[in-house]
PDB file of C-alpha atoms in Angstrom:
ATOM      1  CA  MET Q  95     178.510  78.901 104.630  1.00 50.00           C
ATOM      2  CA  THR Q  96     177.907  78.234 100.780  1.00 60.00           C
ATOM      3  CA  LEU Q  97     175.171  77.360  98.859  1.00 67.00           C
ATOM      4  CA  ASP Q  98     175.647  73.900  96.353  1.00 76.00           C
ATOM      5  CA  LEU Q  99     174.078  73.573  93.295  1.00 81.00           C
ATOM      6  CA  SER Q 100     171.877  70.263  94.488  1.00 80.00           C
ATOM      7  CA  THR Q 101     170.174  72.530  97.197  1.00 76.00           C
ATOM      8  CA  MET Q 102     169.627  75.309  93.936  1.00 78.00           C
ATOM      9  CA  ALA Q 103     168.393  72.820  92.310  1.00 82.00           C
ATOM     10  CA  THR Q 104     165.749  71.579  94.321  1.00 80.00           C
ATOM     11  CA  ALA Q 105     164.754  74.807  95.327  1.00 80.00           C
ATOM     12  CA  ALA Q 106     163.772  75.914  91.033  1.00 83.00           C
ATOM     13  CA  SER Q 107     162.287  72.229  90.866  1.00 84.00           C
ATOM     14  CA  ILE Q 108     160.252  72.690  93.991  1.00 82.00           C
ATOM     15  CA  ALA Q 109     159.327  76.206  93.469  1.00 81.00           C
ATOM     16  CA  MET Q 110     157.883  75.248  89.158  1.00 83.00           C
ATOM     17  CA  ASP Q 111     155.827  72.803  90.635  1.00 82.00           C
ATOM     18  CA  ALA Q 112     154.494  75.044  93.115  1.00 80.00           C
ATOM     19  CA  PHE Q 113     154.149  77.851  90.602  1.00 80.00           C
ATOM     20  CA  SER Q 114     152.704  75.171  87.546  1.00 82.00           C
ATOM     21  CA  VAL Q 115     150.091  74.199  90.076  1.00 81.00           C
ATOM     22  CA  SER Q 116     149.365  77.175  91.245  1.00 77.00           C
ATOM     23  CA  VAL Q 117     148.995  78.751  87.743  1.00 76.00           C
ATOM     24  CA  CYS Q 118     146.614  75.280  86.801  1.00 79.00           C
ATOM     25  CA  MET Q 119     144.734  75.940  90.118  1.00 77.00           C
ATOM     26  CA  GLY Q 120     143.867  80.024  89.457  1.00 72.00           C
ATOM     27  CA  ILE Q 121     142.825  79.351  86.126  1.00 75.00           C
ATOM     28  CA  CYS Q 122     140.703  76.446  86.975  1.00 80.00           C
ATOM     29  CA  HIS Q 123     139.039  78.297  89.610  1.00 73.00           C
ATOM     30  CA  GLY Q 124     136.611  80.005  87.258  1.00 70.00           C
ATOM     31  CA  GLY Q 125     136.260  83.461  88.986  1.00 75.00           C
ATOM     32  CA  LEU Q 126     140.485  83.513  88.723  1.00 73.00           C
ATOM     33  CA  GLY Q 127     141.575  86.136  85.502  1.00 78.00           C
ATOM     34  CA  ARG Q 128     145.308  84.828  84.446  1.00 80.00           C
ATOM     35  CA  ARG Q 129     146.600  87.748  85.852  1.00 86.00           C
ATOM     36  CA  ASP Q 130     145.577  86.494  89.384  1.00 81.00           C
ATOM     37  CA  ALA Q 131     146.468  83.197  88.184  1.00 76.00           C
ATOM     38  CA  LEU Q 132     150.015  83.900  87.493  1.00 81.00           C
ATOM     39  CA  THR Q 133     150.581  86.158  90.353  1.00 84.00           C
ATOM     40  CA  LEU Q 134     148.988  83.703  92.647  1.00 79.00           C
ATOM     41  CA  GLY Q 135     151.094  81.448  90.813  1.00 78.00           C
ATOM     42  CA  GLY Q 136     154.329  83.437  91.642  1.00 82.00           C
ATOM     43  CA  ALA Q 137     153.568  83.795  95.205  1.00 85.00           C
ATOM     44  CA  PHE Q 138     154.044  80.601  95.673  1.00 81.00           C
ATOM     45  CA  GLY Q 139     157.127  79.998  93.705  1.00 80.00           C
ATOM     46  CA  ILE Q 140     158.810  82.390  94.949  1.00 86.00           C
ATOM     47  CA  SER Q 141     157.986  81.539  98.528  1.00 83.00           C
ATOM     48  CA  GLN Q 142     158.765  77.707  97.143  1.00 82.00           C
ATOM     49  CA  PHE Q 143     161.908  78.941  96.239  1.00 83.00           C
ATOM     50  CA  GLY Q 144     163.413  80.723  99.709  1.00 85.00           C
ATOM     51  CA  MET Q 145     162.577  77.907 101.625  1.00 84.00           C
ATOM     52  CA  PRO Q 146     164.933  75.054 100.389  1.00 83.00           C
ATOM     53  CA  LEU Q 147     168.055  77.872 100.737  1.00 83.00           C
ATOM     54  CA  ILE Q 148     166.518  79.448 104.319  1.00 87.00           C
ATOM     55  CA  GLY Q 149     166.738  75.942 105.620  1.00 85.00           C
ATOM     56  CA  ALA Q 150     170.109  75.692 103.821  1.00 83.00           C
ATOM     57  CA  LEU Q 151     171.504  78.932 105.835  1.00 85.00           C
ATOM     58  CA  ILE Q 152     169.313  78.087 109.383  1.00 87.00           C
ATOM     59  CA  ALA Q 153     171.100  74.221 108.957  1.00 85.00           C
ATOM     60  CA  ALA Q 154     174.682  75.537 108.134  1.00 84.00           C
ATOM     61  CA  ASN Q 155     174.470  78.409 111.104  1.00 87.00           C
ATOM     62  CA  ILE Q 156     173.411  75.961 113.606  1.00 88.00           C
ATOM     63  CA  THR Q 157     176.204  72.851 112.056  1.00 85.00           C
ATOM     64  CA  GLY Q 158     178.731  75.857 112.824  1.00 80.00           C
ATOM     65  CA  PHE Q 159     177.643  76.605 115.789  1.00 83.00           C
ATOM     66  CA  LEU Q 160     177.286  72.650 117.554  1.00 85.00           C
ATOM     67  CA  ASN Q 161     181.201  72.881 115.963  1.00 85.00           C
ATOM     68  CA  SER Q 162     182.248  75.553 117.575  1.00 75.00           C
TER      69      SER Q 162
END
């Protein structure tokens, strides 16, 4: 059950995209400071990074279960 480079690259690119969009939305929201905008961006970035990895691990487990 290993994660290949393409899965890691996809997860990283989605996380960077979500982070940048979240930071921009947080800054444009007027009432949020830089720290709040970075916190919002970090939360979205981390969750978007983890979702493809979790999906790959679940798919690998299901594939192993179905093949046995």
